């Protein structure tokens, strides 16, 4: 299996399993916008959008999103603070988002793994 790895910065945490990034493709080419929206591979967190704000689903989704935001905050101490990895150059999920693993460059922590460690199988897809 071939691994593709790119430097990235997080522009926005959409929810617990979806991030908007700026991705450095090399040679001065930066990918942003809809093409740089990724879904965390093997992760499925509770939904925020489309869930009633007083529901358990929404509350869990907010906890997942806050965890991701805090995790991201611990890695923003350098230019291009994250690495994303995909296993195929055309690996996209059901909604067209790239499926990826995201790592912090400063300590090697893996968001996908840390979500499972924090929330267990409730976030594993």
XYZ file of C-alpha atoms in Angstrom:
125
model
C 0.000 0.000 0.000
C 1.440 3.362 -1.011
C 1.119 6.206 1.482
C 0.817 9.792 0.281
C 1.859 12.366 2.890
C 1.377 16.148 2.786
C 2.014 19.064 5.123
C -1.157 20.843 6.181
C -2.703 23.503 8.363
C -6.232 23.387 9.772
C -8.479 26.228 8.643
C -11.668 25.007 10.353
C -12.986 22.095 12.378
C -16.352 21.334 10.757
C -17.274 18.576 13.208
C -15.561 15.705 14.988
C -14.578 13.855 11.821
C -14.360 16.578 9.157
C -11.716 19.296 8.773
C -11.112 22.086 6.276
C -7.387 22.359 5.563
C -4.755 24.155 3.569
C -2.609 21.389 2.074
C 0.924 21.909 0.775
C 1.219 19.702 -2.315
C 4.812 20.802 -2.906
C 6.368 22.982 -5.591
C 4.471 26.002 -4.257
C 1.044 24.433 -4.875
C -1.439 24.883 -2.019
C -4.842 23.147 -2.014
C -7.673 24.954 -0.171
C -11.446 25.213 -0.163
C -13.786 22.317 -0.946
C -10.946 20.264 -2.429
C -9.104 20.408 0.900
C -11.973 19.131 3.078
C -10.988 15.832 4.666
C -12.781 13.169 6.632
C -10.808 11.266 9.249
C -10.285 7.722 7.991
C -12.078 5.033 10.058
C -13.761 7.670 12.255
C -17.488 8.470 12.473
C -18.344 10.947 15.217
C -21.821 12.034 16.292
C -23.571 14.490 13.981
C -23.999 18.168 14.799
C -25.618 19.285 11.571
C -29.127 17.953 11.124
C -29.430 16.938 14.791
C -31.812 18.649 17.203
C -29.845 20.903 19.542
C -31.439 19.258 22.583
C -30.592 15.703 21.433
C -27.959 13.328 22.816
C -26.518 13.079 19.284
C -25.926 16.837 19.133
C -24.360 16.920 22.626
C -22.000 14.056 21.737
C -21.138 15.761 18.442
C -20.243 18.960 20.287
C -17.960 17.007 22.675
C -16.237 15.335 19.722
C -15.760 18.659 17.912
C -14.384 20.352 21.058
C -11.916 17.484 21.553
C -10.664 17.928 17.975
C -10.365 21.715 18.394
C -8.306 21.259 21.575
C -6.150 18.582 19.888
C -5.503 20.942 16.962
C -4.598 23.807 19.332
C -1.710 21.736 20.739
C -0.051 21.565 17.329
C -0.128 25.083 15.977
C 3.383 26.125 17.015
C 5.018 25.993 13.566
C 4.383 26.588 9.881
C 2.498 23.647 8.339
C 2.001 22.034 11.777
C 0.220 18.873 10.597
C 0.795 15.963 8.242
C -2.028 14.195 6.467
C -1.715 10.708 5.040
C -3.853 8.981 2.450
C -3.312 5.495 1.122
C -4.523 6.158 -2.435
C -4.558 9.304 -4.520
C -8.288 8.870 -5.210
C -9.483 7.748 -1.780
C -12.707 9.653 -1.127
C -15.658 8.971 1.117
C -19.367 8.929 0.393
C -19.622 12.743 0.281
C -16.497 13.319 -1.809
C -14.199 14.214 1.077
C -10.644 12.888 1.096
C -10.161 10.142 3.708
C -7.025 10.767 5.720
C -5.060 10.303 8.899
C -3.880 13.554 10.504
C -0.749 13.818 12.646
C 0.783 16.634 14.654
C 4.332 17.312 13.486
C 5.510 18.569 16.894
C 4.860 15.327 18.801
C 3.698 12.704 16.266
C 0.250 12.332 17.871
C -2.412 10.902 15.536
C -5.865 12.496 15.783
C -7.660 9.409 14.484
C -6.082 7.255 17.221
C -6.572 9.855 19.955
C -10.302 10.139 19.194
C -10.697 6.369 19.601
C -8.608 6.431 22.786
C -10.796 9.210 24.237
C -14.244 8.036 23.088
C -13.796 4.327 22.333
C -15.661 2.429 19.668
C -18.450 5.033 19.635
C -16.357 7.012 17.113
C -14.958 4.139 15.065
C -16.562 3.618 11.645
